[in-house]
Tab-separated table of C-alpha atoms (C1' of nucleotides) in Angstrom:
chain	number	residue	atom	x	y	z
A	25	MET	CA	0.000	0.000	0.000
A	26	LYS	CA	1.425	3.315	-1.091
A	27	ASN	CA	0.071	4.955	2.050
A	28	HIS	CA	2.357	2.815	4.151
A	29	TYR	CA	5.353	3.697	2.047
A	30	GLU	CA	4.627	7.383	2.417
A	31	LYS	CA	4.322	7.017	6.138
A	32	ILE	CA	7.622	5.227	6.287
A	33	TRP	CA	9.304	7.805	4.076
A	34	HIS	CA	8.008	10.549	6.290
A	35	THR	CA	9.342	8.908	9.423
A	36	ILE	CA	12.732	8.442	7.831
A	37	SER	CA	12.782	12.103	6.858
A	38	LEU	CA	12.510	12.968	10.542
A	39	ILE	CA	15.753	11.278	11.559
A	40	PRO	CA	18.047	14.085	12.693
A	41	LEU	CA	21.477	14.662	11.235
A	42	GLY	CA	24.113	12.655	13.024
A	43	ARG	CA	21.626	10.089	14.313
A	44	VAL	CA	20.536	6.658	13.108
A	45	ALA	CA	17.427	4.480	13.450
A	46	THR	CA	16.831	0.788	12.895
A	47	TYR	CA	14.348	-0.738	10.461
A	48	GLY	CA	12.225	-1.976	13.291
A	49	GLN	CA	12.290	1.417	14.926
A	50	ILE	CA	11.140	3.147	11.763
A	51	ALA	CA	8.346	0.621	11.388
A	52	ASP	CA	7.196	1.148	14.966
A	53	LEU	CA	7.309	4.931	14.699
A	54	SER	CA	5.308	4.697	11.500
A	55	GLY	CA	2.576	2.831	13.300
A	56	LEU	CA	3.538	-0.426	11.572
A	57	PRO	CA	4.905	-2.765	14.245
A	58	LYS	CA	6.783	-5.837	12.980
A	59	ARG	CA	7.023	-4.363	9.533
A	60	ALA	CA	10.803	-3.930	9.391
A	61	ARG	CA	10.912	-5.675	6.048
A	62	LEU	CA	8.350	-3.295	4.643
A	63	VAL	CA	10.670	-0.462	5.592
A	64	SER	CA	13.436	-1.985	3.540
A	65	LYS	CA	11.124	-2.246	0.593
A	66	ALA	CA	9.919	1.317	0.969
A	67	LEU	CA	13.519	2.422	1.029
A	68	SER	CA	14.436	0.552	-2.099
A	69	LEU	CA	11.458	2.061	-3.921
A	70	ALA	CA	11.907	5.627	-2.674
A	71	ALA	CA	12.489	8.173	-5.415
A	72	PRO	CA	15.848	9.950	-5.228
A	73	GLU	CA	14.001	13.282	-5.457
A	74	LEU	CA	12.699	12.715	-1.968
A	75	GLN	CA	16.267	13.095	-0.735
A	76	LEU	CA	15.618	10.741	2.115
A	77	PRO	CA	18.417	10.167	4.628
A	78	TRP	CA	18.336	6.469	3.762
A	79	PHE	CA	21.844	6.054	5.106
A	80	ARG	CA	20.605	6.812	8.634
A	81	VAL	CA	18.531	3.634	8.550
A	82	ILE	CA	20.477	0.615	9.749
A	83	ALA	CA	19.805	-2.950	10.865
A	84	ALA	CA	19.261	-4.022	14.457
A	85	GLY	CA	22.288	-3.915	16.681
A	86	GLY	CA	23.896	-1.123	14.685
A	87	ARG	CA	24.812	-3.234	11.698
A	88	ILE	CA	24.779	-1.967	8.122
A	89	ALA	CA	21.925	-3.724	6.343
A	90	ILE	CA	23.232	-3.354	2.814
A	91	PRO	CA	25.328	-6.365	1.727
A	92	LYS	CA	29.050	-5.689	1.645
A	93	SER	CA	29.004	-6.847	-1.953
A	94	SER	CA	26.825	-3.893	-2.870
A	95	PRO	CA	28.360	-0.489	-3.611
A	96	GLY	CA	25.733	1.118	-1.431
A	97	HIS	CA	27.295	-0.444	1.642
A	98	ARG	CA	30.444	1.637	1.366
A	99	ARG	CA	28.448	4.727	0.399
A	100	GLN	CA	26.340	4.455	3.509
A	101	ILE	CA	29.345	4.231	5.788
A	102	GLU	CA	30.897	7.263	4.130
A	103	LYS	CA	27.681	9.249	4.390
A	104	LEU	CA	27.381	8.457	8.075
A	105	ALA	CA	30.999	9.333	8.687
A	106	SER	CA	30.451	12.678	6.966
A	107	GLU	CA	27.987	13.623	9.679
A	108	GLY	CA	30.026	12.305	12.535
A	109	VAL	CA	28.619	8.799	12.896
A	110	ILE	CA	31.734	6.675	13.137
A	111	LEU	CA	31.523	2.897	13.077
A	112	SER	CA	33.106	0.801	15.778
A	113	GLY	CA	34.314	-2.146	13.786
A	114	ALA	CA	31.358	-3.154	11.610
A	115	ARG	CA	28.753	-1.576	13.844
A	116	VAL	CA	27.394	1.798	14.804
A	117	ASP	CA	27.513	2.558	18.521
A	118	MET	CA	23.769	2.587	19.145
A	119	LYS	CA	24.071	3.898	22.680
A	120	ARG	CA	25.651	6.985	21.235
A	121	TYR	CA	23.967	7.493	17.878
A	122	GLN	CA	20.510	5.932	17.943
A	123	TRP	CA	17.731	8.435	17.351
A	124	GLN	CA	15.544	8.961	20.388
A	125	PRO	CA	12.494	10.763	19.002
A	126	SER	CA	10.652	13.301	21.096
A	127	LEU	CA	6.990	12.831	21.918
A	128	ALA	CA	6.141	15.476	19.345
A	129	GLU	CA	8.010	13.541	16.688
A	130	ILE	CA	6.284	10.337	17.659
A	131	LEU	CA	2.890	11.964	17.375
A	132	GLN	CA	3.842	13.416	14.033
A	133	GLY	CA	4.721	9.988	12.789
A	134	LEU	CA	1.382	8.652	13.863
A	135	ASP	CA	-0.409	11.142	11.683
A	136	GLY	CA	-0.299	14.742	12.766
B	9	DA	C1'	-6.586	-16.990	-3.518
B	10	DC	C1'	-1.707	-18.436	-3.781
B	11	DT	C1'	3.233	-18.289	-4.155
B	12	DC	C1'	7.503	-15.955	-3.878
B	13	DT	C1'	10.310	-12.409	-2.067
B	14	DG	C1'	12.851	-9.468	1.224
B	15	DA	C1'	18.563	-2.965	2.465
B	16	DC	C1'	14.657	-7.538	8.905
B	17	DT	C1'	15.190	-9.783	13.619
B	18	DC	C1'	16.046	-13.220	16.883
B	19	DC	C1'	17.893	-17.508	18.371
B	20	DT	C1'	20.796	-21.562	17.951
B	21	DT	C1'	24.808	-24.038	16.334
C	27	DG	C1'	32.185	-14.404	14.468
C	28	DA	C1'	29.957	-16.921	10.716
C	29	DA	C1'	25.937	-19.832	9.168
C	30	DG	C1'	21.571	-21.603	9.218
C	31	DG	C1'	16.883	-21.541	10.304
C	32	DA	C1'	12.436	-19.995	11.882
C	33	DG	C1'	9.214	-16.182	12.484
C	34	DC	C1'	7.483	-12.309	10.479
C	35	DC	C1'	3.827	-10.053	7.077
C	36	DA	C1'	2.654	-6.797	3.320
C	37	DG	C1'	3.555	-6.116	-1.664
C	38	DA	C1'	3.733	-7.777	-6.306
C	39	DG	C1'	2.467	-10.686	-10.111
DNA sequence: ACTCTGACTCCTT
DNA sequence: GAAGGAGCCAGAG
């Protein structure tokens, strides 16, 4: 459903610079619990014109979701580094960089 | 209605 | 840490 994609895209657009969010987190904030995989699909279908911070969306535990064999993997790491999100080994330090949305942002994601 | 798919997540080897 | 498997569920054809 396109409506779900738009909701997901909107939530992703809210991730602040220098922060990251997991697929599951985006799904939850979009009012779509257990829809992490739908988030990945929405991301892959998102038009470049939306200029979504796709690189701020990572897999659970701070891992990069894009396969290392894909060029996007490296691009994502570079993008994150450019805004100060440095990886510890192969993972992002979630304690330090995970987005903790305010109540206002949560409500926005739910429809406002 | 049914099958296949997945930039996921969690748990077990 | 790597690999494999099960659970997950909407989207696409």
